[in-house]
CSV table of C-alpha atoms in Angstrom, one decimal:
chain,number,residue,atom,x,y,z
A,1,UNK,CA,135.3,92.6,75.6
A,2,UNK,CA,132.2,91.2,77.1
A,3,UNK,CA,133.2,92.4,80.6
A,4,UNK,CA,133.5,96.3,79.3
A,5,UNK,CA,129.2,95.3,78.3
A,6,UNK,CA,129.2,94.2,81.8
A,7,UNK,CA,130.6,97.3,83.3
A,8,UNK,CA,128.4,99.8,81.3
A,9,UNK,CA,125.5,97.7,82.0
A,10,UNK,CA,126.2,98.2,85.6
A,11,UNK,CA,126.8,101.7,85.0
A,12,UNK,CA,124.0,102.3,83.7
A,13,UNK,CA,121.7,100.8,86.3
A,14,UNK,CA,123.3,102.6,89.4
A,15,UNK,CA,123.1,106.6,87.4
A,16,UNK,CA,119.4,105.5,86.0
A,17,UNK,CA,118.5,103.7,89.8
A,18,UNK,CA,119.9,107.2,91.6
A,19,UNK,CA,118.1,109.4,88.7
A,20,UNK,CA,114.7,107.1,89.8
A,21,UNK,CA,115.2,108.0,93.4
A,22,UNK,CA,115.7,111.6,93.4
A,23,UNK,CA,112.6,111.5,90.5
A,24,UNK,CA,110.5,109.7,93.4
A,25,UNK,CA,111.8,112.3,96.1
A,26,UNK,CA,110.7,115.6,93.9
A,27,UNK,CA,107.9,113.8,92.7
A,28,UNK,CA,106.2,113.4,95.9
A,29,UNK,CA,107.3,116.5,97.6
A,30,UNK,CA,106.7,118.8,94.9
A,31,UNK,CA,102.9,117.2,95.0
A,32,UNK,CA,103.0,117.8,98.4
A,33,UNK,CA,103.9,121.4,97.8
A,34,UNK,CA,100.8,121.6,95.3
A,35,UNK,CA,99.0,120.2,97.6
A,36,UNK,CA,99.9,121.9,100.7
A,37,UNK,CA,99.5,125.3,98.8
A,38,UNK,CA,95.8,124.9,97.8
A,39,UNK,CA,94.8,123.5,100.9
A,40,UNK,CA,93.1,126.4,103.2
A,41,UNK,CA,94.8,126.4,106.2
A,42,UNK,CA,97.5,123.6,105.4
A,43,UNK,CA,99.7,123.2,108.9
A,44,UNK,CA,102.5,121.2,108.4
A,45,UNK,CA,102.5,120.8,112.4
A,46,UNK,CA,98.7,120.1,113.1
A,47,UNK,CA,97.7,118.3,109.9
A,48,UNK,CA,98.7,115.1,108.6
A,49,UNK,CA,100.2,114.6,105.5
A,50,UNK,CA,97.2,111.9,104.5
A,51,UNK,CA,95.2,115.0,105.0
A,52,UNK,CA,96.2,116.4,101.4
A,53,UNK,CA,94.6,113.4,99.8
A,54,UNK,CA,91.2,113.5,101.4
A,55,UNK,CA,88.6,114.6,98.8
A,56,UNK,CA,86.2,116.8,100.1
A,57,UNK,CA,85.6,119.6,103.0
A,58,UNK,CA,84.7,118.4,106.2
A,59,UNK,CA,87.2,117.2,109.3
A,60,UNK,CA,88.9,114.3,109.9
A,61,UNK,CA,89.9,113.4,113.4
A,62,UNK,CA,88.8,117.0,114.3
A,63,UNK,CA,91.1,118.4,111.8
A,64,UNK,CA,89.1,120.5,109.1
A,65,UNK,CA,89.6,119.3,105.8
A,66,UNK,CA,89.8,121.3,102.5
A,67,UNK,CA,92.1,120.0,99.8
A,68,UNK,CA,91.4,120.9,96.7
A,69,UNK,CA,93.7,118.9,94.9
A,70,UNK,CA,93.5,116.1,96.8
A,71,UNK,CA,93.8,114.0,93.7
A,72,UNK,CA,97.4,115.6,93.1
A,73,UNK,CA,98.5,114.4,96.3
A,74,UNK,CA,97.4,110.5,95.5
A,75,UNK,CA,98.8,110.4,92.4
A,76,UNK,CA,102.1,112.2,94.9
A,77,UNK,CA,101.8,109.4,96.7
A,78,UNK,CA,101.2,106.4,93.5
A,79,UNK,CA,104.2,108.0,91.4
A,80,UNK,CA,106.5,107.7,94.4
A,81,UNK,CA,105.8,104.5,94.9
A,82,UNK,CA,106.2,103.0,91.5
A,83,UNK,CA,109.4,105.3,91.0
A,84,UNK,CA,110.9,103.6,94.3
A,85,UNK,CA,109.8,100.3,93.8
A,86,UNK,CA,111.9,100.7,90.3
A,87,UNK,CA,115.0,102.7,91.4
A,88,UNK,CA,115.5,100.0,94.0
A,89,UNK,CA,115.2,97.2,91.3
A,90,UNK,CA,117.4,98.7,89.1
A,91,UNK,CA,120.4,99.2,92.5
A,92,UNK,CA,120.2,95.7,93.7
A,93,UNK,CA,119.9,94.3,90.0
A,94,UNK,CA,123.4,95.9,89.4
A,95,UNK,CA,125.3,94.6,92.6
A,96,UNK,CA,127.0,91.6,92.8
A,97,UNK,CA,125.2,88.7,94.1
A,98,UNK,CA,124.3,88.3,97.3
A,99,UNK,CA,121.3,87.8,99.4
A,100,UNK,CA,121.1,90.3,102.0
A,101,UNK,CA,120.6,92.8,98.8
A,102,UNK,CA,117.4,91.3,98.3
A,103,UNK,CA,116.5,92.2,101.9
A,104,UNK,CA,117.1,95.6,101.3
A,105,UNK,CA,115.0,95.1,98.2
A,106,UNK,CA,112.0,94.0,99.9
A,107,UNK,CA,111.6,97.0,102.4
A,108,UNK,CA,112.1,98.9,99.5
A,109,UNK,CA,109.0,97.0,98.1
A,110,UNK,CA,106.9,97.2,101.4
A,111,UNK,CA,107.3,101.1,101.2
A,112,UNK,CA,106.4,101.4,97.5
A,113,UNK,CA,103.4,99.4,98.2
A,114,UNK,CA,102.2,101.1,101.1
A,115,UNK,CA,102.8,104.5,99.8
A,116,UNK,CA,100.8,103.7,97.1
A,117,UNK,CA,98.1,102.2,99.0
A,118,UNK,CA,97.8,105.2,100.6
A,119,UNK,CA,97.2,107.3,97.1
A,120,UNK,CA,94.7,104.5,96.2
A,121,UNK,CA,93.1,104.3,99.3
A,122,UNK,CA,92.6,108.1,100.7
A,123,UNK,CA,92.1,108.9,104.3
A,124,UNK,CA,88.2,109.6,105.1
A,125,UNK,CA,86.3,112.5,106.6
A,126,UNK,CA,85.3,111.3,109.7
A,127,UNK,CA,82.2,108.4,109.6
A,128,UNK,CA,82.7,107.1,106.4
A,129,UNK,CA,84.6,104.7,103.9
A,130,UNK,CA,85.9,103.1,106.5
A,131,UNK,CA,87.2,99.8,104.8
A,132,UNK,CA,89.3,102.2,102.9
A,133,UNK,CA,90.7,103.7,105.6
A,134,UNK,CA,92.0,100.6,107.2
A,135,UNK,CA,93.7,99.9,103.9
A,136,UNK,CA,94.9,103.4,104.2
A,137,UNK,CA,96.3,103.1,107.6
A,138,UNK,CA,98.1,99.5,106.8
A,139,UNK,CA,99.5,101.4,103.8
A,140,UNK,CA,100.7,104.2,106.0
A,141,UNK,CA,102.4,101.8,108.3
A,142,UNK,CA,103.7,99.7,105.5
A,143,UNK,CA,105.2,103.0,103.7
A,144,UNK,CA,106.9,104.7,107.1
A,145,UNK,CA,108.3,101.0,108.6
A,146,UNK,CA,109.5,99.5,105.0
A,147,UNK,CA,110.8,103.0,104.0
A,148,UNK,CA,112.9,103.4,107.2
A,149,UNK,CA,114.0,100.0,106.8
A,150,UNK,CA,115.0,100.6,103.5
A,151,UNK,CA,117.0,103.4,104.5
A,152,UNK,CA,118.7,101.8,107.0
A,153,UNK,CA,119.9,98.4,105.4
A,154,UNK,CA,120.7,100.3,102.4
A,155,UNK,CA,123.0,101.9,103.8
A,156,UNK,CA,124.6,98.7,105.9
A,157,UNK,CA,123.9,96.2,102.5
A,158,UNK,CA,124.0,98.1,99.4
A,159,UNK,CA,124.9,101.5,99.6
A,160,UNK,CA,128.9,101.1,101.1
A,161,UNK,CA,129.5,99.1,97.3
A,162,UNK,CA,128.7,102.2,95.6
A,163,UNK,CA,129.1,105.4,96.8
A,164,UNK,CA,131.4,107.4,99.1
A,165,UNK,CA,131.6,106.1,102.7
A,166,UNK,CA,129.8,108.8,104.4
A,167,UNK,CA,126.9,108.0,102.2
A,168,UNK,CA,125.7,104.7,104.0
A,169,UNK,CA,126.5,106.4,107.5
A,170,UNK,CA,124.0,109.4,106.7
A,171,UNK,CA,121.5,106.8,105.4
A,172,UNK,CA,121.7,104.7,108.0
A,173,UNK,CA,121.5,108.3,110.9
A,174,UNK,CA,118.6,109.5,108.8
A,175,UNK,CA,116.2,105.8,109.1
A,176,UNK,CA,117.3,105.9,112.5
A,177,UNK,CA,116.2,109.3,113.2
A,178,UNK,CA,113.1,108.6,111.6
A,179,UNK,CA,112.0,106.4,114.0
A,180,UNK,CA,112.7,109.1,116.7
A,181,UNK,CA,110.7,111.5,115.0
């Protein structure tokens, strides 16, 4: 009987760990969306997506800056964090024991913390804040290196005990592509 408990515990975990992750994933791009759409002259290909959270009109690196709902995208950025951080708790907490689940774990954690360093530390308009903006740049790079790495030792460490076998190939293609990008 006890191992049934065990079972549906585990169940449990996995479907509320993937629910997390595709609630992170909507989370932060429908704030992007929000975002993107109240910013004049949003352009996906000459602004960066930082640009969304900087409060204020001026320019930034020579980009002009007018996001409106700059707040929307930091809390884009804070949710997904928290929401990642969680989801990949709850996936390694329902594998079976082994250590290179925890490494996976820990990119996962380096993302979460740097993409929410990034929504509590905003990029600047140009000459000012600028001890915030080195926090916001280490979160960047925290965020796009953990997140990649997540992706990619998911799929080699956690995701092949859990889902289909394409699954892990895809994840692992996508964080490689990533880094191409």
């Amino acid at each position: 009987m006890p191992r049934t408990g065990v079972r549906e515990r585990r169940h449990t975990r996995l479907t509320t760990a993937g629910v997390l992750f595709v609630l992170a994933a909507v989370w932060y791009l429908g704030s992007e969306a929000i975002a993107a759409a109240a910013f004049a002259g949003y352009s996906y290909s000459h602004n960066y997506i930082s640009d969304l959270g900087i409060p204020g009109l001026g320019t930034s690196g020579g980009r002009d800056i007018d996001s409106p709902l700059a707040l929307v995208m930091n809390v884009g950025f804070v949710g997904h964090g928290i929401l990642f951080v969680a989801a990949a708790y709850l996936l390694v907490t329902a594998l079976p024991a082994t250590r290179l689940r925890w490494v996976y774990f820990g990119f996962a954690v380096v993302h979460g913390v740097g993409i929410t360093m990034v929504g509590i530390f905003p990029a600047a308009l140009d000459a000012s804040d600028t001890n915030g903006m080195v926090l916001h740049v280490i979160g960047a790079g925290m965020a796009i290196v953990g997140g990649n790495l997540a992706v990619i030792t998911g799929g080699f460490i956690v995701l092949r005990r859990v889902v289909p076998p394409w699954v892990p190939s895809a994840s692992v293609a996508l964080g490689m592509t990533a880094w191409c990008a």
